[in-house]
Amino acid sequence: MRIIVHTAKCQGHARCWAQAPGIFKLDDEGSILPGDIEVAEAEQLLASRAARSCPERALEVDHAPAAQVELDAVQPTARQV
Amino acid sequence: MAPNPVPDHVPPEMVRDFSLFTSPGMLPTPNGDPHAAVACVHEGPPIFYSPYNTRDGQGTWVITRAKDQRRVLQDAETFSSHRSIFASALGENWPMIPLELDPPAHGVFRSLLSPLLSPKRVLVLEPAVRERAIALIKRIVASGRSCDVMKDFAVPFTVSIFLSFLGLPDHRLDTFVAWGKDLLHGDDEKRQVAARTIVAFIDELAAVRRKEPADDFMTFVVQAKVEGRPLTHEQVRGVGVLLFVAGADTVAAALGFDLAYLARNLKEQEWLRSEPDRIAPAAEELLRAYPTVQIIRVAKKDIDFEGAPIRKGDYVSCATMIANRDPTEFERPNTIDLARQENRHAAFGYGPHRCLGSHLARREIVIGLEEWLSRIPAFRIKESTAPIAHGGHLFGIENLILDWS
């Protein structure tokens, strides 16, 4: 599973970090660090729950299979910047 | 005060007789529940026009759905926050910073101040916050089996934290509380006197910190540089006044509503007391149920919004207490469920102006509840007393007498 991070939408509520500080890292201002997050299988439940707690809808859970993820990484199409 | 006439561009069928100031349950009411009272708007349309919905009797559009409030508050290009609310009370025009700045100027100041109130910074402040809560509650316990929660705990607790943040000693607490009360809840005359006093005070504090730097917020502000230049006197004032206004009332009111709820629900009270890990998520549910702020924006251009012809200059209200009772956002929105899981509430707003103090506010509320519940046994509203709750631009509660005899 992967969390797609829409950095521009993050306003520093830090609800993701409050629930899963090991998965969601913040900068000094309290905003999420840019870059999508690959989530280990054991942490998927926690990560998706934390992602769903974002008031701004800045975090998107992507359940696509790994092959698809790699393809997207080569050809970023619908990624928001 | 007579309401302003409804502007010509507002279709008469979109005008509703609703206001956070005058509707039933908004005036100070013994045992009132103003948050439950506003939930009635969800029986109506997602957007309507209220002819009297600011403190000075202006009309506003009212956005009821959480998703539409998100759209307004995330779009600072269309919906400006530049209102000079504070300065206008003085017949002046300067912004509280960063709240009343729009992007891109906003971002620069926000980046400057965010690290001071970031989640990690708040972890450092936490021991002092807890110590303050414990000291006040110990004093209450030592003096009897009943107290006035706002006067004896919520207000001195939250205001003293903000004072130490600003770099001011506790012994002036009563003075600041009185200024804040006049500013937020006084009549026009009191409000103006308080505003002048606060401005003079902030200006003087800034001047002192320029000469004698200390390890505090005001020193940081007068020494800070934005785009290579120090802040102007007006900018320093804008930052200082915002901190004063934001720290004056909101967290205390939230704690008051929370403790009133727990005093009336002894089972939930014991449920939290017996398992303190439940308090942090429960505090989120209480923030959802009892938020305190109405957020207002000004349209910078004409826009048709969900069928409403919003025109440049119109006020648009995003009341957090309305979004938080939106049935399309929250399951059973009028039920307070302290174990609620999905809880993306709007108590701190959305978008670039998300409450800068939210992380500190959250910790104050959680720590306040933790220490209160661990030190005070089962408490109720004291017999033959009635807390007085009110709506308005800042929802609040007074005369909350708790008893554990």
Coordinates of C-alpha atoms in Angstrom, one line a residue:
Chain A
M1 CA 0.0 0.0 0.0
R2 CA 1.1 3.5 -0.7
I3 CA 0.0 6.9 0.7
I4 CA -0.1 9.6 -2.0
V5 CA 0.8 12.9 -0.3
H6 CA -0.7 16.0 -1.8
T7 CA 1.8 18.3 -0.2
A8 CA 0.2 21.6 -1.4
K9 CA -3.0 20.7 0.5
C10 CA -1.3 20.0 3.8
Q11 CA -2.0 22.9 6.3
G12 CA -0.2 21.4 9.3
H13 CA -3.1 19.9 11.3
A14 CA -0.8 17.0 12.0
R15 CA -3.6 14.5 12.7
C16 CA -1.7 11.9 10.7
W17 CA 1.4 12.4 12.8
A18 CA -0.7 12.3 16.0
Q19 CA -1.9 8.8 15.1
A20 CA 1.2 7.4 13.4
P21 CA 4.3 9.4 14.1
G22 CA 6.5 6.6 12.8
I23 CA 4.9 6.7 9.3
F24 CA 4.1 10.4 8.8
K25 CA 7.1 12.7 9.3
L26 CA 6.8 16.5 9.8
D27 CA 9.1 19.4 9.0
D28 CA 9.9 22.2 11.5
E29 CA 6.7 24.0 10.7
G30 CA 4.6 21.0 11.3
S31 CA 3.7 20.2 7.7
I32 CA 4.2 16.8 6.2
L33 CA 7.4 16.0 4.4
P34 CA 6.9 15.8 0.6
G35 CA 7.0 12.5 -1.2
D36 CA 4.6 9.5 -1.3
I37 CA 4.9 6.9 1.5
E38 CA 5.2 3.2 1.0
V39 CA 3.6 1.4 3.9
A40 CA 4.7 -2.0 5.2
E41 CA 2.0 -4.6 5.4
A42 CA 1.9 -4.7 9.2
E43 CA 1.2 -1.0 9.4
Q44 CA -1.5 -0.7 6.7
L45 CA -4.4 -0.4 9.0
L46 CA -2.8 2.2 11.2
A47 CA -1.6 4.2 8.1
S48 CA -4.9 4.2 6.3
R49 CA -6.7 5.2 9.5
A50 CA -4.3 8.1 10.0
A51 CA -4.5 9.1 6.3
R52 CA -8.3 9.3 6.7
S53 CA -8.0 11.7 9.6
C54 CA -6.7 14.5 7.4
P55 CA -9.2 17.4 7.6
E56 CA -7.8 18.8 4.3
R57 CA -8.0 15.5 2.4
A58 CA -4.2 15.8 1.6
L59 CA -3.6 12.1 2.0
E60 CA -4.8 9.5 -0.4
V61 CA -4.6 5.8 0.1
D62 CA -3.5 3.9 -3.0
H63 CA -4.1 0.1 -2.9
A64 CA -2.8 -0.4 -6.4
P65 CA -0.6 -3.5 -6.8
A66 CA 3.2 -3.0 -6.7
A67 CA 3.6 -3.4 -10.5
Q68 CA 1.2 -0.5 -11.1
V69 CA 2.9 1.6 -8.5
E70 CA 6.2 1.2 -10.3
L71 CA 4.7 2.1 -13.7
D72 CA 3.2 5.2 -12.1
A73 CA 6.6 6.2 -10.7
V74 CA 8.1 6.0 -14.2
Q75 CA 5.2 7.9 -15.8
P76 CA 3.7 10.3 -13.3
T77 CA 0.4 11.2 -14.9
A78 CA -2.4 12.3 -12.6
R79 CA -0.1 13.3 -9.7
Q80 CA -1.1 16.6 -8.2
V81 CA 1.8 19.0 -7.4
Chain B
M1 CA -29.7 47.2 16.1
A2 CA -31.7 47.1 12.9
P3 CA -30.4 44.6 10.3
N4 CA -28.9 45.9 7.2
P5 CA -31.2 45.7 4.2
V6 CA -30.6 42.5 2.2
P7 CA -28.6 43.4 -0.9
D8 CA -30.5 43.4 -4.2
H9 CA -28.5 40.5 -5.7
V10 CA -29.6 38.1 -3.0
P11 CA -32.8 36.2 -4.2
P12 CA -35.5 36.7 -1.5
E13 CA -36.1 32.9 -1.4
M14 CA -32.5 32.4 -0.2
V15 CA -32.9 34.7 2.8
R16 CA -33.5 32.8 6.1
D17 CA -34.4 34.0 9.5
F18 CA -31.3 32.5 11.2
S19 CA -28.4 34.1 13.0
L20 CA -25.7 33.0 15.4
F21 CA -26.5 36.2 17.4
T22 CA -30.3 36.3 17.6
S23 CA -31.8 32.9 16.8
P24 CA -33.4 30.9 19.6
G25 CA -30.7 29.6 22.0
M26 CA -28.0 32.1 21.0
L27 CA -28.5 34.7 23.7
P28 CA -27.2 33.7 27.1
T29 CA -29.5 30.9 28.3
P30 CA -29.4 29.0 31.7
N31 CA -28.7 25.4 30.9
G32 CA -28.6 26.3 27.2
D33 CA -27.1 24.3 24.4
P34 CA -26.3 26.7 21.6
H35 CA -24.4 24.1 19.6
A36 CA -27.4 21.8 19.4
A37 CA -29.6 24.9 18.6
V38 CA -27.6 25.7 15.4
A39 CA -27.8 22.1 14.1
C40 CA -31.4 23.0 12.9
V41 CA -29.8 24.6 9.8
H42 CA -29.1 21.2 8.3
E43 CA -32.9 20.8 7.8
G44 CA -32.5 23.6 5.2
P45 CA -30.5 24.4 2.1
P46 CA -26.7 24.1 2.0
I47 CA -26.3 27.8 1.6
F48 CA -28.6 30.7 2.5
Y49 CA -28.4 34.4 3.4
S50 CA -28.6 35.6 7.0
P51 CA -29.4 39.4 7.2
Y52 CA -27.9 39.8 10.7
N53 CA -25.0 37.5 11.3
T54 CA -22.0 39.5 12.6
R55 CA -21.5 41.3 15.8
D56 CA -22.1 44.6 14.1
G57 CA -25.3 43.5 12.4
Q58 CA -23.9 42.7 8.9
G59 CA -25.5 40.1 6.7
T60 CA -23.6 37.0 5.6
W61 CA -24.0 34.0 3.4
V62 CA -24.1 30.9 5.6
I63 CA -22.4 27.8 4.4
T64 CA -23.8 24.7 6.2
R65 CA -22.0 21.7 4.8
A66 CA -18.5 20.8 5.9
K67 CA -17.4 20.0 2.3
D68 CA -18.5 23.5 1.1
Q69 CA -16.8 25.2 4.1
R70 CA -13.6 23.4 3.1
R71 CA -14.0 24.7 -0.4
V72 CA -14.4 28.3 0.8
L73 CA -11.6 28.2 3.4
Q74 CA -9.1 26.4 1.2
D75 CA -9.6 29.0 -1.6
A76 CA -8.0 32.2 -0.2
E77 CA -7.8 33.6 -3.7
T78 CA -11.6 33.9 -3.9
F79 CA -12.4 34.3 -0.2
S80 CA -10.3 36.8 1.6
S81 CA -9.5 36.9 5.3
H82 CA -8.5 40.5 5.2
R83 CA -11.1 42.1 7.4
S84 CA -9.2 44.2 10.0
I85 CA -11.8 43.1 12.6
F86 CA -9.7 44.4 15.5
A87 CA -8.4 47.6 13.9
S88 CA -11.9 48.5 12.6
A89 CA -13.1 48.8 16.2
L90 CA -10.6 51.7 16.4
G91 CA -11.6 53.2 13.0
E92 CA -8.2 51.9 11.7
N93 CA -7.2 49.5 9.0
W94 CA -4.3 47.1 9.7
P95 CA -4.3 43.3 9.7
M96 CA -3.9 40.9 12.6
I97 CA -1.0 38.7 11.4
P98 CA -1.1 36.2 9.9
L99 CA -4.9 35.7 10.2
E100 CA -5.9 38.7 8.2
L101 CA -3.3 38.5 5.5
D102 CA -4.0 36.7 2.2
P103 CA -1.5 34.7 0.3
P104 CA 1.3 35.3 -0.7
A105 CA 2.1 37.7 2.1
H106 CA 0.4 35.3 4.5
G107 CA 2.7 32.4 3.8
V108 CA 5.8 34.3 4.8
F109 CA 4.5 35.2 8.2
R110 CA 3.0 31.8 8.7
S111 CA 6.3 30.1 8.0
L112 CA 8.0 32.5 10.5
L113 CA 5.5 31.7 13.3
S114 CA 4.6 28.1 12.7
P115 CA 7.8 26.6 14.2
L116 CA 6.9 28.4 17.5
L117 CA 3.6 26.5 17.8
S118 CA 4.4 23.3 15.9
P119 CA 3.5 19.9 17.3
K120 CA 7.1 19.2 18.3
R121 CA 7.5 22.6 19.9
V122 CA 4.3 22.0 21.9
L123 CA 5.8 18.7 23.3
V124 CA 8.5 20.9 24.9
L125 CA 5.9 23.3 26.4
E126 CA 3.9 20.4 27.8
P127 CA 5.5 19.9 31.2
A128 CA 4.9 23.6 32.1
V129 CA 1.3 23.3 30.9
R130 CA 0.7 20.3 33.1
E131 CA 2.4 21.8 36.1
R132 CA 0.1 24.8 35.8
A133 CA -3.0 22.6 35.6
I134 CA -2.0 20.6 38.7
A135 CA -1.2 23.7 40.7
L136 CA -4.7 25.2 40.0
I137 CA -6.5 22.0 40.6
K138 CA -4.7 21.3 43.9
R139 CA -5.7 24.8 45.1
I140 CA -9.3 24.0 44.2
V141 CA -9.2 20.6 46.0
A142 CA -7.7 22.3 49.1
S143 CA -10.4 24.9 49.3
G144 CA -13.5 22.7 49.2
R145 CA -15.8 20.4 47.2
S146 CA -17.2 22.9 44.7
C147 CA -15.9 25.6 42.4
D148 CA -16.6 28.0 39.6
V149 CA -14.8 26.2 36.8
M150 CA -14.3 29.2 34.5
K151 CA -13.1 31.6 37.2
D152 CA -11.1 29.1 39.2
F153 CA -9.7 26.8 36.5
A154 CA -10.3 27.2 32.8
V155 CA -9.6 30.9 32.5
P156 CA -6.5 31.2 34.8
F157 CA -5.1 27.9 33.3
T158 CA -5.4 29.0 29.6
V159 CA -4.6 32.6 30.1
S160 CA -1.5 31.9 32.2
I161 CA -0.1 29.6 29.5
F162 CA -0.6 32.3 27.0
L163 CA 1.0 34.9 29.3
S164 CA 4.1 32.8 29.8
F165 CA 4.3 32.2 26.1
L166 CA 4.2 36.0 25.5
G167 CA 6.8 36.4 28.3
L168 CA 4.6 38.0 30.9
P169 CA 4.3 37.3 34.6
D170 CA 1.2 35.7 36.1
H171 CA 0.5 38.5 38.5
R172 CA -1.1 40.6 35.8
L173 CA -3.5 37.8 34.9
D174 CA -6.6 39.4 36.2
T175 CA -5.9 42.6 34.2
F176 CA -5.5 40.7 30.9
V177 CA -8.6 38.6 31.6
A178 CA -10.6 41.8 32.1
W179 CA -9.3 43.3 28.9
G180 CA -10.1 40.2 27.0
K181 CA -13.6 40.1 28.4
D182 CA -14.4 43.7 27.5
L183 CA -12.9 43.2 24.0
L184 CA -14.8 40.1 23.2
H185 CA -18.0 40.5 25.1
G186 CA -18.3 44.2 26.1
D187 CA -20.5 46.8 24.4
D188 CA -19.1 49.1 21.7
E189 CA -17.6 51.6 24.1
K190 CA -15.9 49.0 26.4
R191 CA -14.7 47.2 23.3
Q192 CA -13.0 50.3 22.0
V193 CA -11.4 51.2 25.3
A194 CA -10.1 47.6 25.6
A195 CA -8.8 47.6 22.0
R196 CA -6.8 50.8 22.6
T197 CA -5.5 49.5 25.9
I198 CA -4.3 46.2 24.3
V199 CA -2.7 48.0 21.3
A200 CA -0.8 50.3 23.7
F201 CA 0.2 47.4 25.8
I202 CA 1.6 45.4 22.8
D203 CA 3.4 48.4 21.4
E204 CA 5.0 49.0 24.8
L205 CA 6.0 45.4 25.3
A206 CA 7.5 45.4 21.8
A207 CA 9.5 48.5 22.7
V208 CA 10.8 47.0 25.9
R209 CA 11.8 43.8 24.2
R210 CA 13.7 45.7 21.5
K211 CA 15.8 47.3 24.3
E212 CA 15.9 44.3 26.7
P213 CA 15.6 41.0 24.8
A214 CA 14.3 38.0 26.7
D215 CA 13.7 34.4 25.8
D216 CA 10.1 34.9 24.8
F217 CA 7.7 35.3 21.9
M218 CA 7.7 39.1 21.7
T219 CA 11.5 39.1 21.6
F220 CA 11.4 36.6 18.7
V221 CA 8.9 38.8 16.8
V222 CA 10.9 42.1 17.2
Q223 CA 14.1 40.3 16.2
A224 CA 12.6 38.4 13.3
K225 CA 13.3 39.3 9.7
V226 CA 10.9 38.7 6.8
E227 CA 12.4 38.8 3.3
G228 CA 15.6 40.3 4.9
R229 CA 13.9 43.1 6.7
P230 CA 12.8 43.4 10.3
L231 CA 9.0 43.7 10.9
T232 CA 7.5 47.2 10.9
H233 CA 5.9 48.5 14.1
E234 CA 2.5 47.8 12.6
Q235 CA 3.4 44.3 11.7
V236 CA 4.7 43.6 15.2
R237 CA 1.5 45.0 16.6
G238 CA -0.5 42.8 14.2
V239 CA 1.2 39.7 15.4
G240 CA 1.0 40.6 19.1
V241 CA -2.6 41.5 19.0
L242 CA -3.6 38.3 17.2
L243 CA -1.9 36.3 19.8
F244 CA -3.7 38.2 22.6
V245 CA -7.1 37.8 20.9
A246 CA -6.6 34.2 20.0
G247 CA -5.3 33.2 23.4
A248 CA -7.9 35.1 25.4
D249 CA -11.0 33.0 25.4
T250 CA -11.3 30.1 23.0
V251 CA -9.5 27.3 24.9
A252 CA -11.1 28.3 28.2
A253 CA -14.6 28.1 26.6
A254 CA -13.8 24.7 25.1
L255 CA -12.7 23.4 28.5
G256 CA -15.9 24.8 30.1
F257 CA -18.2 23.1 27.6
D258 CA -16.3 19.8 28.0
L259 CA -16.5 19.8 31.8
A260 CA -20.2 20.8 31.6
Y261 CA -20.8 17.9 29.4
L262 CA -19.0 15.5 31.7
A263 CA -20.7 16.9 34.8
R264 CA -24.1 16.0 33.1
N265 CA -22.9 12.6 32.0
L266 CA -21.4 10.7 34.9
K267 CA -21.1 7.4 33.1
E268 CA -18.9 9.0 30.4
Q269 CA -17.0 10.8 33.1
E270 CA -16.1 7.6 34.8
W271 CA -15.4 5.9 31.5
L272 CA -12.7 8.5 30.9
R273 CA -11.4 8.6 34.5
S274 CA -11.0 4.8 34.6
E275 CA -9.0 4.7 31.3
P276 CA -7.1 8.0 30.7
D277 CA -5.9 6.9 27.3
R278 CA -9.5 7.5 26.2
I279 CA -9.2 11.2 26.9
A280 CA -7.3 12.4 23.8
P281 CA -9.7 10.9 21.3
A282 CA -12.6 12.0 23.5
A283 CA -11.3 15.5 23.4
E284 CA -11.5 15.4 19.6
E285 CA -15.2 14.5 19.9
L286 CA -15.8 17.3 22.3
L287 CA -14.0 19.7 19.9
R288 CA -16.4 18.5 17.2
A289 CA -19.4 18.9 19.4
Y290 CA -18.5 22.2 21.1
P291 CA -16.3 24.3 18.8
T292 CA -16.3 28.0 19.6
V293 CA -15.6 30.0 16.5
Q294 CA -17.5 31.5 13.5
I295 CA -15.1 32.1 10.6
I296 CA -16.0 34.8 8.2
R297 CA -14.5 35.5 4.7
V298 CA -15.0 38.3 2.2
A299 CA -15.6 37.4 -1.4
K300 CA -12.9 39.0 -3.6
K301 CA -14.8 38.4 -6.8
D302 CA -18.3 37.4 -8.0
I303 CA -18.9 33.7 -7.8
D304 CA -21.9 31.5 -8.1
F305 CA -21.5 29.0 -5.3
E306 CA -23.9 26.0 -5.1
G307 CA -26.6 28.1 -6.6
A308 CA -26.0 31.2 -4.6
P309 CA -25.0 34.5 -6.4
I310 CA -22.1 35.6 -4.1
R311 CA -20.9 39.0 -5.2
K312 CA -17.6 40.8 -4.5
G313 CA -17.6 42.2 -1.0
D314 CA -20.2 39.8 0.4
Y315 CA -19.4 38.2 3.7
V316 CA -19.4 34.4 3.8
S317 CA -19.8 32.6 7.2
C318 CA -18.2 29.2 7.8
A319 CA -19.3 28.5 11.4
T320 CA -17.4 25.6 12.8
M321 CA -20.3 24.6 15.0
I322 CA -22.5 24.2 11.9
A323 CA -19.9 22.2 9.8
N324 CA -19.4 19.9 12.8
R325 CA -23.1 18.9 12.9
D326 CA -23.3 18.2 9.2
P327 CA -25.0 14.8 8.7
T328 CA -23.3 14.3 5.3
E329 CA -19.9 14.5 7.1
F330 CA -20.6 12.8 10.4
E331 CA -22.7 9.8 11.3
R332 CA -25.3 10.8 13.9
P333 CA -23.8 14.3 14.2
N334 CA -26.0 15.3 17.2
T335 CA -24.9 12.3 19.3
I336 CA -21.8 12.8 21.3
D337 CA -19.8 9.6 21.1
L338 CA -16.6 9.9 23.0
A339 CA -15.3 6.8 21.2
R340 CA -16.0 8.2 17.7
Q341 CA -13.3 7.1 15.3
E342 CA -13.7 9.0 12.0
N343 CA -13.6 12.6 13.2
R344 CA -12.2 15.1 10.7
H345 CA -13.9 18.0 12.5
A346 CA -13.7 21.7 11.6
A347 CA -13.0 23.1 15.1
F348 CA -9.7 24.7 14.0
G349 CA -10.9 25.6 10.5
Y350 CA -9.6 24.5 7.1
G351 CA -7.1 25.9 4.6
P352 CA -4.1 28.2 5.0
H353 CA -5.5 29.9 8.1
R354 CA -6.0 26.7 10.0
C355 CA -5.6 27.7 13.7
L356 CA -1.9 28.3 14.3
G357 CA -2.4 27.5 18.0
S358 CA -4.3 24.3 17.4
H359 CA -1.6 22.0 18.7
L360 CA -1.1 23.9 21.9
A361 CA -4.9 24.2 22.3
R362 CA -5.4 20.5 21.9
R363 CA -2.7 19.7 24.5
E364 CA -4.2 22.3 26.9
I365 CA -7.6 20.6 26.6
V366 CA -6.3 17.1 27.0
I367 CA -4.0 17.9 29.9
G368 CA -6.7 20.0 31.6
L369 CA -9.1 17.1 31.4
E370 CA -6.6 14.5 32.4
E371 CA -5.6 16.4 35.5
W372 CA -9.1 17.4 36.4
L373 CA -10.4 13.8 36.1
S374 CA -7.6 12.3 38.1
R375 CA -7.8 14.7 41.0
I376 CA -11.5 15.5 41.2
P377 CA -14.0 12.7 42.1
A378 CA -17.3 12.3 40.4
F379 CA -18.6 15.9 39.8
R380 CA -21.9 17.3 38.8
I381 CA -23.5 20.7 38.2
K382 CA -24.1 22.1 41.6
E383 CA -27.7 21.8 42.7
S384 CA -29.9 24.9 42.1
T385 CA -27.3 26.5 39.8
A386 CA -27.4 26.6 36.0
P387 CA -24.5 27.2 33.7
I388 CA -25.3 30.0 31.2
A389 CA -24.3 29.2 27.6
H390 CA -24.4 31.6 24.7
G391 CA -23.8 31.8 20.9
G392 CA -22.4 34.7 19.0
H393 CA -19.1 35.2 17.3
L394 CA -17.4 33.2 20.0
F395 CA -19.6 30.6 21.8
G396 CA -19.1 30.4 25.5
I397 CA -20.3 29.3 28.9
E398 CA -20.3 31.0 32.3
N399 CA -21.5 30.3 35.8
L400 CA -20.4 26.7 35.6
I401 CA -20.5 25.7 39.3
L402 CA -19.3 22.1 39.8
D403 CA -19.8 20.1 42.9
W404 CA -18.3 16.9 44.2
S405 CA -19.5 16.8 47.8

